[in-house]
Amino acid sequence: MKFLEATYRVTGSNFRERIESVLLEQTIETPVSVAEQHPFVRENMMGRVEQVVQDGAESYLATLSLPVLTAFSDPAQLLNVLFGNSSLHADVMLEDFNLPQTVTDLLPGPRFGISGLREAAGVHGRPLTCSAIKPVGLRIDEMAEICRAFGEAGVDLIKDDHYLANQSFATFHDRVRACQAVVEDVAERTGRRPIYVPNLSGTPDVVRRQAEWAQEAGVRAVMMAPMLLGMPLLHELRMKVLDIPILAHPSFGGSVRIKTATLLGKIFRLYGADAVIFANYGGRFSYPPEVCRDIAGNLRAEWLGLNKVFPVPAGGMDADRAEELVHFFGNDTILLVGGSLLEAGPALRDKSERFVESVHAAAEGNIGV
Amino acid sequence: MKFLEATYRVTGSNFRERIESVLLEQTIETPVSVAEQHPFVRENMMGRVEQVVQDGAESYLATLSLPVLTAFSDPAQLLNVLFGNSSLHADVMLEDFNLPQTVTDLLPGPRFGISGLREAAGVHGRPLTCSAIKPVGLRIDEMAEICRAFGEAGVDLIKDDHYLANQSFATFHDRVRACQAVVEDVAERTGRRPIYVPNLSGTPDVVRRQAEWAQEAGVRAVMMAPMLLGMPLLHELRMKVLDIPILAHPSFGGSVRIKTATLLGKIFRLYGADAVIFANYGGRFSYPPEVCRDIAGNLRAEWLGLNKVFPVPAGGMDADRAEELVHFFGNDTILLVGGSLLEAGPALRDKSERFVESVHAAAEGNIGV
């Protein structure tokens, strides 16, 4: 297959011309007359408008064929061909895309996905629970204490807040050492095996060393924010560095002009995330339930034979909503509740325990999505 | 200084509450009661709303103090604190920011900037000219031929199209070797020293090796797209890998919710770009002249003692507009004209020569911006 398909939403009355200009922008980026001087370019690089469907007042969905020879040359180029320069047009949005199966030669997607992460956590048949160590500014011993409360309460994944980096007052190494020791101690004493998930942050070189060091130290999953650190780095970590699952954080991902379910549900998956955190409906963010359902749907859809990925609804989730969310998202879900537990202060462990129990209870006989 | 200042545009009637929620999101990301349990957090991490100014119907500019201890821990964290989670809010836009001088300990900005790039090109007192080798799909010998036409015509910077990666039909090494040989040959025969600017693309590891190899091969500047490859990688290349100028490409940078002049004019500069390409007014993109003036203004402003950076207006520029653009942007500018020259086909060299001459002529006695 020489072409992939990308669908753009183009708004405005001048849509025919705009769609032609998107096609040029995402392919030869020269006047057509320039490209036509070269037979190889003409045959392989020019793409085509496949379909235009009106789906609202002055709103059109245009499906374009775009050249695989350019797009599949490296992980950055695929993004470039999908939505490089056209991302700069305020009236164009990347709506969706379809790739030929050969993309998996370049991007084999998540190494672990749902089944691998379940294996790592030793949890089957119910959603995983997750909470976060925060706020930034805590001392190492305070972080370890929170980690212990979550671990003893039976929380499956205990992740760093995404503001935890390598701050002078609480370094990456000290934090990871302390929290990893806690989860290992909890495992020894309870038989459960909570996973501590440190946040990786910095330039690619630094992140790579953090990842290697953490893995060496026994850490069983990590978190990173692909839009902040670079989507190609996610892929590189998955391919060359890590042999443990990767939790992807949506920070800095706020381009309104890639449809959320496409960015978080398809692109993050394709680049290798095993679990994807997103802002859930009814929390601090304003995504409607359908968007959340679509993200989860994309992450768990049959697609190119890629491993399926855990949706991680989050963002101001109240622990009391566990039952509702388990029913909405089903059992192949990680429920991330942070602030709502941490508010409990000294009752952190108790409140975490109730959260864990409510998830376990809701999961029994859950039919889910 | 414990805090930096970030200004967000918040729209909607519920603005007081929204601004408070942005403050929480970009700082402690927990309920206030959680943070207040910890004196260090309370003093250093909580930030503050400094000012709210209404500047339109339901549009407010809120200036917040945000903690430097979090933001300055690494190059990714600064972006995270400026516009991590809040980028996910459709009614919030990052408008501008101000940093204490201590940021330069972490991010010293462009190594070369305008003066260093002028030095490298041997061009003073007039704008630099630039064109692009494209479309993707050309054979190496066709690329070399275009490169030669530009070089002989007196174009100062001859850059790769951003779709040129390491494609099987024209590999990075073959292309760089061929084009670099051309500019060296042109230099030998004419005494002028055009710079060939290859595009770096791939995962961080691959890009780093491309950068090292190109530099070794005598290349005198490179191009990369920070939003595509990751902003922290730009910084890493500048700090650890390259001793030649970096041209930054805006591809994938289409978040409408960072003000364009802030993203391209300040963030790209802070992370180390020596020249920044942007979509000019009157071309294929729809930026108004004021936005372009603001981008150029930010790149060349006195700021934190950082090197000043070349604005590179581009994106469907007609070669005939050279005079207008020289007058609009002034002499500390790189004029990038691609398709408009390449349309000339066999007359490429002649048309390039006329473009070069018109820039040189317009620069004489130019008072500029």
XYZ file of C-alpha atoms in Angstrom, chain A residues 278-289 292 313-319 321 324-325 329 336-338 340, chain B residues 14 17-18 21 25 29 85 88-89:
37
model
C -7.014 11.158 30.316
C -9.292 13.779 31.842
C -12.521 11.995 32.695
C -16.037 13.403 32.454
C -17.440 14.925 35.596
C -14.060 15.936 37.021
C -11.891 19.034 36.771
C -12.004 18.929 32.987
C -14.930 19.291 30.719
C -14.759 16.306 28.393
C -18.205 14.847 27.803
C -18.806 11.142 28.517
C -14.167 9.405 27.210
C -9.779 8.029 33.543
C -8.531 10.694 35.951
C -8.537 14.394 36.741
C -10.410 15.239 39.898
C -12.201 11.911 40.251
C -14.019 11.488 43.517
C -13.363 8.127 45.161
C -17.609 7.498 41.930
C -20.264 4.433 38.417
C -16.914 4.472 36.622
C -15.588 1.845 31.571
C -6.929 6.828 39.065
C -8.043 8.807 42.109
C -5.611 11.258 43.698
C -9.939 12.928 46.674
C -17.344 31.856 35.209
C -13.512 30.038 39.425
C -11.719 29.055 36.229
C -8.695 26.132 38.927
C -3.834 22.729 38.016
C -2.931 19.758 41.585
C -2.609 20.164 32.204
C -6.339 20.550 28.080
C -8.874 23.205 29.031
